């Protein structure tokens, strides 16, 4: 019955004349079955996830072609649309109403390197500089173009917080209605930021996995007609936005691959798409092929991928989340098995840290580099520290650590002991008496 339902969905929603640039169709990650471009996300043959297929000159370009592509990218706008020739978007995407995310700072983190004992180069890719202060602006921007192409009128999502805000903001800018769904107990900063854009914000009693199940039901109901769920029926396009992190990192390193990269894991999509982006750059000839290692980072209170990796399993067993890192609190990560494959293939690792270590890492990053990360950034920095201490990450190599969001969204994590040093009368004597001189 489910197979028949997916087949009907594919037949009814496939689009044959949409303009999504170099995208030529969708391909099943498991069995390779091809589909026309459309708002579908699962293979009718094996239920595997679908990915965007492209017509790119992979492995066939001359050195002149490679240099021309590199020059065209470098001459593009200072946002993700500089990579439009490699994304499922129309060629004129930069002229359309958009939040224009991307090309965020790659911070040369010398102070953090000293603190962690890194002797090579250490960088923080700080995506808190995006329009709604998280990397989710990248993936939503791509999904908006797919929603336009398929004629949707409402943008929606299931979210742990950052995505809700990114969808609300992007919908407002692009002229869509928005209605987003979140767990009812999110951090207040994320709730306010998601609600301020004027769309509907609906809290669901339960955790993220409950929210996601509800959204999957809504898609199959007449109530969801005309709705583009960026991380469900638009997921193949949405996921491609994470590739731009790989593109930017390599370009900002002078068109070189990093030796090691530490990436937070929620659904696992970001990690898998960064790997996809690195592989595309290699095949296009834009970077020299060399080994690199990808490390996944989870919170101990929601670590199904880390647990599976350490146990040597290929199957990720779902967990009930219990962590302050709510943006990573997905107990049944869709891309978990693919994360395991990538970490093992590249010689990386998947590690986790507890809530105390997350808070400590947030403070370390803030006090060494002036970057206030949300809890997910605390997870990546904390895991990096742990990997170095355990000898799993080489401190002599070039390493990039991702910070995917702004700490102002998760103030609760550090507010208990990050307040005023002292309260004094407005006089020099009072200042001296407080021992602050």
mmCIF file of N, CA and C in Angstrom, residues 81-186:
data_model
loop_
_atom_site.group_PDB
_atom_site.id
_atom_site.type_symbol
_atom_site.label_atom_id
_atom_site.label_comp_id
_atom_site.label_asym_id
_atom_site.label_seq_id
_atom_site.Cartn_x
_atom_site.Cartn_y
_atom_site.Cartn_z
ATOM 1 N N UNK A 81 25.009 32.168 -4.043
ATOM 2 C CA UNK A 81 24.665 32.168 -5.463
ATOM 3 C C UNK A 81 25.903 32.253 -6.357
ATOM 4 N N UNK A 82 27.086 32.475 -5.804
ATOM 5 C CA UNK A 82 28.307 32.400 -6.603
ATOM 6 C C UNK A 82 28.503 30.960 -7.101
ATOM 7 N N UNK A 83 27.876 29.999 -6.419
ATOM 8 C CA UNK A 83 27.978 28.586 -6.810
ATOM 9 C C UNK A 83 26.747 28.094 -7.573
ATOM 10 N N UNK A 84 25.951 29.008 -8.096
ATOM 11 C CA UNK A 84 24.720 28.628 -8.798
ATOM 12 C C UNK A 84 24.943 27.585 -9.894
ATOM 13 N N UNK A 85 26.069 27.615 -10.652
ATOM 14 C CA UNK A 85 26.274 26.583 -11.679
ATOM 15 C C UNK A 85 26.393 25.170 -11.135
ATOM 16 N N UNK A 86 26.524 25.028 -9.807
ATOM 17 C CA UNK A 86 26.679 23.710 -9.186
ATOM 18 C C UNK A 86 25.487 23.337 -8.312
ATOM 19 N N UNK A 87 24.405 24.129 -8.377
ATOM 20 C CA UNK A 87 23.265 23.947 -7.486
ATOM 21 C C UNK A 87 21.967 23.803 -8.272
ATOM 22 N N UNK A 88 20.908 23.216 -7.669
ATOM 23 C CA UNK A 88 19.616 23.072 -8.356
ATOM 24 C C UNK A 88 18.799 24.357 -8.291
ATOM 25 N N UNK A 89 19.303 25.388 -8.968
ATOM 26 C CA UNK A 89 18.649 26.690 -8.989
ATOM 27 C C UNK A 89 18.764 27.269 -10.393
ATOM 28 N N UNK A 90 17.842 28.148 -10.797
ATOM 29 C CA UNK A 90 17.948 28.765 -12.114
ATOM 30 C C UNK A 90 19.140 29.711 -12.199
ATOM 31 N N UNK A 91 19.594 29.970 -13.418
ATOM 32 C CA UNK A 91 20.780 30.803 -13.613
ATOM 33 C C UNK A 91 20.587 32.224 -13.097
ATOM 34 N N UNK A 92 19.330 32.716 -13.103
ATOM 35 C CA UNK A 92 19.070 34.094 -12.669
ATOM 36 C C UNK A 92 18.681 34.179 -11.196
ATOM 37 N N UNK A 93 19.043 33.177 -10.405
ATOM 38 C CA UNK A 93 18.613 33.099 -9.012
ATOM 39 C C UNK A 93 19.033 34.331 -8.206
ATOM 40 N N UNK A 94 20.182 34.902 -8.511
ATOM 41 C CA UNK A 94 20.682 36.035 -7.722
ATOM 42 C C UNK A 94 19.814 37.273 -7.862
ATOM 43 N N UNK A 95 18.961 37.313 -8.886
ATOM 44 C CA UNK A 95 18.113 38.490 -9.106
ATOM 45 C C UNK A 95 16.756 38.360 -8.422
ATOM 46 N N UNK A 96 16.486 37.233 -7.781
ATOM 47 C CA UNK A 96 15.189 36.998 -7.159
ATOM 48 C C UNK A 96 15.218 37.366 -5.677
ATOM 49 N N UNK A 97 14.044 37.683 -5.102
ATOM 50 C CA UNK A 97 14.014 38.029 -3.671
ATOM 51 C C UNK A 97 14.492 36.863 -2.805
ATOM 52 N N UNK A 98 15.534 37.103 -2.049
ATOM 53 C CA UNK A 98 16.158 36.056 -1.241
ATOM 54 C C UNK A 98 16.898 36.700 -0.088
ATOM 55 N N UNK A 99 17.150 35.949 0.953
ATOM 56 C CA UNK A 99 17.981 36.429 2.054
ATOM 57 C C UNK A 99 19.461 36.397 1.705
ATOM 58 N N UNK A 100 19.812 35.763 0.589
ATOM 59 C CA UNK A 100 21.189 35.717 0.080
ATOM 60 C C UNK A 100 22.202 35.297 1.152
ATOM 61 N N UNK A 101 22.029 34.105 1.712
ATOM 62 C CA UNK A 101 22.938 33.655 2.762
ATOM 63 C C UNK A 101 24.283 33.228 2.215
ATOM 64 N N UNK A 102 25.186 32.913 3.131
ATOM 65 C CA UNK A 102 26.438 32.287 2.745
ATOM 66 C C UNK A 102 27.635 33.210 2.689
ATOM 67 N N UNK A 103 28.747 32.626 2.316
ATOM 68 C CA UNK A 103 30.077 33.228 2.298
ATOM 69 C C UNK A 103 30.397 33.843 3.650
ATOM 70 N N UNK A 104 30.129 33.064 4.680
ATOM 71 C CA UNK A 104 30.409 33.468 6.053
ATOM 72 C C UNK A 104 31.904 33.318 6.348
ATOM 73 N N UNK A 105 32.328 33.857 7.468
ATOM 74 C CA UNK A 105 33.750 33.906 7.800
ATOM 75 C C UNK A 105 34.341 32.526 8.078
ATOM 76 N N UNK A 106 35.546 32.334 7.589
ATOM 77 C CA UNK A 106 36.378 31.207 8.007
ATOM 78 C C UNK A 106 37.445 31.807 8.915
ATOM 79 N N UNK A 107 37.269 31.644 10.208
ATOM 80 C CA UNK A 107 38.098 32.331 11.201
ATOM 81 C C UNK A 107 39.367 31.536 11.485
ATOM 82 N N UNK A 108 40.508 32.206 11.324
ATOM 83 C CA UNK A 108 41.803 31.613 11.679
ATOM 84 C C UNK A 108 41.903 31.615 13.199
ATOM 85 N N UNK A 109 41.592 30.463 13.807
ATOM 86 C CA UNK A 109 41.390 30.388 15.255
ATOM 87 C C UNK A 109 42.697 30.071 15.990
ATOM 88 N N UNK A 110 43.614 31.020 16.006
ATOM 89 C CA UNK A 110 44.937 30.783 16.604
ATOM 90 C C UNK A 110 44.855 30.643 18.123
ATOM 91 N N UNK A 111 44.013 31.446 18.751
ATOM 92 C CA UNK A 111 43.899 31.363 20.207
ATOM 93 C C UNK A 111 43.271 30.039 20.644
ATOM 94 N N UNK A 112 42.236 29.618 19.911
ATOM 95 C CA UNK A 112 41.601 28.341 20.213
ATOM 96 C C UNK A 112 42.571 27.190 19.972
ATOM 97 N N UNK A 113 43.365 27.308 18.907
ATOM 98 C CA UNK A 113 44.352 26.273 18.607
ATOM 99 C C UNK A 113 45.325 26.111 19.771
ATOM 100 N N UNK A 114 45.789 27.232 20.312
ATOM 101 C CA UNK A 114 46.716 27.181 21.448
ATOM 102 C C UNK A 114 46.052 26.528 22.657
ATOM 103 N N UNK A 115 44.790 26.881 22.901
ATOM 104 C CA UNK A 115 44.049 26.331 24.033
ATOM 105 C C UNK A 115 43.877 24.817 23.921
ATOM 106 N N UNK A 116 43.638 24.333 22.694
ATOM 107 C CA UNK A 116 43.374 22.911 22.484
ATOM 108 C C UNK A 116 44.633 22.099 22.197
ATOM 109 N N UNK A 117 45.763 22.761 22.052
ATOM 110 C CA UNK A 117 46.996 22.045 21.757
ATOM 111 C C UNK A 117 47.167 21.706 20.289
ATOM 112 N N UNK A 118 46.544 22.494 19.407
ATOM 113 C CA UNK A 118 46.677 22.284 17.961
ATOM 114 C C UNK A 118 47.929 22.989 17.469
ATOM 115 N N UNK A 119 48.802 22.279 16.799
ATOM 116 C CA UNK A 119 50.033 22.862 16.268
ATOM 117 C C UNK A 119 49.926 23.204 14.791
ATOM 118 N N UNK A 120 48.958 22.603 14.105
ATOM 119 C CA UNK A 120 48.701 22.955 12.712
ATOM 120 C C UNK A 120 47.755 24.140 12.653
ATOM 121 N N UNK A 121 47.092 24.309 11.518
ATOM 122 C CA UNK A 121 46.126 25.396 11.346
ATOM 123 C C UNK A 121 44.748 24.922 11.814
ATOM 124 N N UNK A 122 44.098 25.785 12.581
ATOM 125 C CA UNK A 122 42.740 25.504 13.052
ATOM 126 C C UNK A 122 41.834 26.645 12.640
ATOM 127 N N UNK A 123 40.718 26.315 11.993
ATOM 128 C CA UNK A 123 39.752 27.314 11.538
ATOM 129 C C UNK A 123 38.375 26.995 12.102
ATOM 130 N N UNK A 124 37.606 28.055 12.334
ATOM 131 C CA UNK A 124 36.198 27.905 12.686
ATOM 132 C C UNK A 124 35.381 28.489 11.542
ATOM 133 N N UNK A 125 34.570 27.663 10.910
ATOM 134 C CA UNK A 125 33.628 28.149 9.896
ATOM 135 C C UNK A 125 32.405 28.639 10.659
ATOM 136 N N UNK A 126 32.259 29.965 10.748
ATOM 137 C CA UNK A 126 31.270 30.565 11.638
ATOM 138 C C UNK A 126 30.011 30.955 10.876
ATOM 139 N N UNK A 127 29.042 30.045 10.858
ATOM 140 C CA UNK A 127 27.805 30.294 10.123
ATOM 141 C C UNK A 127 26.771 31.074 10.929
ATOM 142 N N UNK A 128 27.160 31.569 12.099
ATOM 143 C CA UNK A 128 26.248 32.441 12.833
ATOM 144 C C UNK A 128 26.077 33.776 12.130
ATOM 145 N N UNK A 129 26.914 34.056 11.131
ATOM 146 C CA UNK A 129 26.808 35.300 10.381
ATOM 147 C C UNK A 129 25.755 35.295 9.297
ATOM 148 N N UNK A 130 25.010 34.214 9.147
ATOM 149 C CA UNK A 130 23.925 34.168 8.162
ATOM 150 C C UNK A 130 22.748 35.043 8.598
ATOM 151 N N UNK A 131 21.804 35.337 7.683
ATOM 152 C CA UNK A 131 20.723 36.289 7.993
ATOM 153 C C UNK A 131 19.916 35.977 9.244
ATOM 154 N N UNK A 132 19.571 34.709 9.489
ATOM 155 C CA UNK A 132 18.870 34.368 10.736
ATOM 156 C C UNK A 132 19.809 33.654 11.703
ATOM 157 N N UNK A 133 21.105 33.823 11.476
ATOM 158 C CA UNK A 133 22.142 33.411 12.419
ATOM 159 C C UNK A 133 22.275 31.904 12.582
ATOM 160 N N UNK A 134 22.055 31.162 11.502
ATOM 161 C CA UNK A 134 22.377 29.739 11.499
ATOM 162 C C UNK A 134 22.566 29.270 10.064
ATOM 163 N N UNK A 135 23.182 28.103 9.915
ATOM 164 C CA UNK A 135 23.435 27.559 8.583
ATOM 165 C C UNK A 135 22.141 27.207 7.856
ATOM 166 N N UNK A 136 21.021 27.128 8.562
ATOM 167 C CA UNK A 136 19.758 26.737 7.935
ATOM 168 C C UNK A 136 19.330 27.696 6.828
ATOM 169 N N UNK A 137 19.822 28.925 6.839
ATOM 170 C CA UNK A 137 19.492 29.851 5.756
ATOM 171 C C UNK A 137 19.972 29.321 4.406
ATOM 172 N N UNK A 138 21.064 28.571 4.408
ATOM 173 C CA UNK A 138 21.591 28.015 3.156
ATOM 174 C C UNK A 138 20.617 27.005 2.540
ATOM 175 N N UNK A 139 20.199 26.047 3.357
ATOM 176 C CA UNK A 139 19.353 24.976 2.840
ATOM 177 C C UNK A 139 17.967 25.503 2.460
ATOM 178 N N UNK A 140 17.462 26.456 3.244
ATOM 179 C CA UNK A 140 16.145 27.013 2.948
ATOM 180 C C UNK A 140 16.170 27.806 1.648
ATOM 181 N N UNK A 141 17.254 28.525 1.390
ATOM 182 C CA UNK A 141 17.345 29.313 0.155
ATOM 183 C C UNK A 141 17.217 28.429 -1.081
ATOM 184 N N UNK A 142 17.823 27.244 -1.040
ATOM 185 C CA UNK A 142 17.707 26.317 -2.168
ATOM 186 C C UNK A 142 16.288 25.763 -2.250
ATOM 187 N N UNK A 143 15.717 25.422 -1.102
ATOM 188 C CA UNK A 143 14.354 24.878 -1.076
ATOM 189 C C UNK A 143 13.340 25.889 -1.602
ATOM 190 N N UNK A 144 13.550 27.169 -1.342
ATOM 191 C CA UNK A 144 12.637 28.209 -1.838
ATOM 192 C C UNK A 144 12.591 28.195 -3.359
ATOM 193 N N UNK A 145 13.741 28.012 -3.988
ATOM 194 C CA UNK A 145 13.763 27.979 -5.456
ATOM 195 C C UNK A 145 12.999 26.769 -5.984
ATOM 196 N N UNK A 146 13.099 25.641 -5.309
ATOM 197 C CA UNK A 146 12.319 24.467 -5.707
ATOM 198 C C UNK A 146 10.836 24.723 -5.491
ATOM 199 N N UNK A 147 10.476 25.369 -4.374
ATOM 200 C CA UNK A 147 9.068 25.678 -4.103
ATOM 201 C C UNK A 147 8.497 26.593 -5.182
ATOM 202 N N UNK A 148 9.278 27.567 -5.614
ATOM 203 C CA UNK A 148 8.848 28.437 -6.718
ATOM 204 C C UNK A 148 8.616 27.621 -7.984
ATOM 205 N N UNK A 149 9.571 26.745 -8.291
ATOM 206 C CA UNK A 149 9.494 25.965 -9.527
ATOM 207 C C UNK A 149 8.282 25.039 -9.545
ATOM 208 N N UNK A 150 7.890 24.511 -8.378
ATOM 209 C CA UNK A 150 6.795 23.553 -8.312
ATOM 210 C C UNK A 150 5.454 24.196 -7.972
ATOM 211 N N UNK A 151 5.427 25.510 -7.857
ATOM 212 C CA UNK A 151 4.163 26.224 -7.677
ATOM 213 C C UNK A 151 3.560 26.162 -6.293
ATOM 214 N N UNK A 152 4.361 25.922 -5.274
ATOM 215 C CA UNK A 152 3.840 25.915 -3.910
ATOM 216 C C UNK A 152 3.518 27.339 -3.453
ATOM 217 N N UNK A 153 2.573 27.450 -2.534
ATOM 218 C CA UNK A 153 2.178 28.753 -1.999
ATOM 219 C C UNK A 153 2.504 28.912 -0.517
ATOM 220 N N UNK A 154 2.747 27.787 0.177
ATOM 221 C CA UNK A 154 3.055 27.813 1.602
ATOM 222 C C UNK A 154 4.351 27.072 1.841
ATOM 223 N N UNK A 155 5.236 27.673 2.628
ATOM 224 C CA UNK A 155 6.457 27.009 3.054
ATOM 225 C C UNK A 155 6.271 26.483 4.473
ATOM 226 N N UNK A 156 6.760 25.278 4.717
ATOM 227 C CA UNK A 156 6.608 24.677 6.026
ATOM 228 C C UNK A 156 7.833 23.842 6.357
ATOM 229 N N UNK A 157 7.881 23.357 7.583
ATOM 230 C CA UNK A 157 8.973 22.484 8.006
ATOM 231 C C UNK A 157 8.664 21.904 9.368
ATOM 232 N N UNK A 158 9.362 20.836 9.701
ATOM 233 C CA UNK A 158 9.488 20.381 11.087
ATOM 234 C C UNK A 158 10.850 20.855 11.540
ATOM 235 N N UNK A 159 10.942 21.376 12.760
ATOM 236 C CA UNK A 159 12.174 22.061 13.128
ATOM 237 C C UNK A 159 12.503 21.902 14.605
ATOM 238 N N UNK A 160 13.819 21.896 14.901
ATOM 239 C CA UNK A 160 14.286 21.984 16.275
ATOM 240 C C UNK A 160 14.576 23.438 16.650
ATOM 241 N N UNK A 161 14.204 24.381 15.784
ATOM 242 C CA UNK A 161 14.321 25.795 16.129
ATOM 243 C C UNK A 161 14.933 26.666 15.054
ATOM 244 N N UNK A 162 16.179 26.386 14.676
ATOM 245 C CA UNK A 162 16.842 27.234 13.688
ATOM 246 C C UNK A 162 16.149 27.210 12.337
ATOM 247 N N UNK A 163 15.697 26.043 11.923
ATOM 248 C CA UNK A 163 15.041 25.936 10.623
ATOM 249 C C UNK A 163 13.720 26.696 10.606
ATOM 250 N N UNK A 164 13.003 26.681 11.715
ATOM 251 C CA UNK A 164 11.736 27.414 11.783
ATOM 252 C C UNK A 164 11.953 28.895 11.511
ATOM 253 N N UNK A 165 12.981 29.470 12.134
ATOM 254 C CA UNK A 165 13.290 30.873 11.901
ATOM 255 C C UNK A 165 13.725 31.138 10.477
ATOM 256 N N UNK A 166 14.542 30.249 9.921
ATOM 257 C CA UNK A 166 15.027 30.420 8.558
ATOM 258 C C UNK A 166 13.882 30.352 7.553
ATOM 259 N N UNK A 167 12.937 29.429 7.765
ATOM 260 C CA UNK A 167 11.783 29.323 6.863
ATOM 261 C C UNK A 167 10.896 30.555 6.987
ATOM 262 N N UNK A 168 10.631 30.997 8.216
ATOM 263 C CA UNK A 168 9.793 32.178 8.411
ATOM 264 C C UNK A 168 10.364 33.397 7.727
ATOM 265 N N UNK A 169 11.666 33.614 7.877
ATOM 266 C CA UNK A 169 12.311 34.781 7.285
ATOM 267 C C UNK A 169 12.350 34.686 5.763
ATOM 268 N N UNK A 170 12.731 33.518 5.247
ATOM 269 C CA UNK A 170 12.821 33.350 3.795
ATOM 270 C C UNK A 170 11.456 33.477 3.136
ATOM 271 N N UNK A 171 10.423 32.940 3.776
ATOM 272 C CA UNK A 171 9.068 33.048 3.234
ATOM 273 C C UNK A 171 8.620 34.506 3.181
ATOM 274 N N UNK A 172 8.901 35.253 4.247
ATOM 275 C CA UNK A 172 8.529 36.661 4.264
ATOM 276 C C UNK A 172 9.208 37.416 3.130
ATOM 277 N N UNK A 173 10.490 37.159 2.923
ATOM 278 C CA UNK A 173 11.251 37.843 1.882
ATOM 279 C C UNK A 173 10.781 37.446 0.479
ATOM 280 N N UNK A 174 10.469 36.171 0.297
ATOM 281 C CA UNK A 174 10.135 35.665 -1.037
ATOM 282 C C UNK A 174 8.647 35.747 -1.364
ATOM 283 N N UNK A 175 7.813 36.145 -0.403
ATOM 284 C CA UNK A 175 6.390 36.313 -0.668
ATOM 285 C C UNK A 175 5.555 35.065 -0.508
ATOM 286 N N UNK A 176 6.014 34.113 0.299
ATOM 287 C CA UNK A 176 5.252 32.907 0.584
ATOM 288 C C UNK A 176 4.544 33.042 1.934
ATOM 289 N N UNK A 177 3.451 32.321 2.102
ATOM 290 C CA UNK A 177 2.901 32.087 3.429
ATOM 291 C C UNK A 177 3.778 31.052 4.104
ATOM 292 N N UNK A 178 3.886 31.106 5.429
ATOM 293 C CA UNK A 178 4.640 30.081 6.138
ATOM 294 C C UNK A 178 3.849 29.551 7.321
ATOM 295 N N UNK A 179 4.032 28.262 7.571
ATOM 296 C CA UNK A 179 3.463 27.609 8.748
ATOM 297 C C UNK A 179 4.451 26.532 9.163
ATOM 298 N N UNK A 180 5.095 26.718 10.318
ATOM 299 C CA UNK A 180 6.163 25.815 10.718
ATOM 300 C C UNK A 180 5.820 25.146 12.043
ATOM 301 N N UNK A 181 6.417 23.978 12.269
ATOM 302 C CA UNK A 181 6.084 23.145 13.419
ATOM 303 C C UNK A 181 7.339 22.842 14.234
ATOM 304 N N UNK A 182 7.226 23.011 15.549
ATOM 305 C CA UNK A 182 8.365 22.838 16.444
ATOM 306 C C UNK A 182 7.944 22.045 17.683
ATOM 307 N N UNK A 183 8.899 21.415 18.379
ATOM 308 C CA UNK A 183 8.571 20.860 19.698
ATOM 309 C C UNK A 183 8.137 21.987 20.626
ATOM 310 N N UNK A 184 7.238 21.707 21.524
ATOM 311 C CA UNK A 184 6.639 22.756 22.345
ATOM 312 C C UNK A 184 7.590 23.362 23.363
ATOM 313 N N UNK A 185 8.734 22.705 23.631
ATOM 314 C CA UNK A 185 9.607 23.136 24.728
ATOM 315 C C UNK A 185 10.954 23.666 24.253
ATOM 316 N N UNK A 186 10.996 24.303 23.097
ATOM 317 C CA UNK A 186 12.247 24.848 22.579
ATOM 318 C C UNK A 186 12.734 26.024 23.407
#
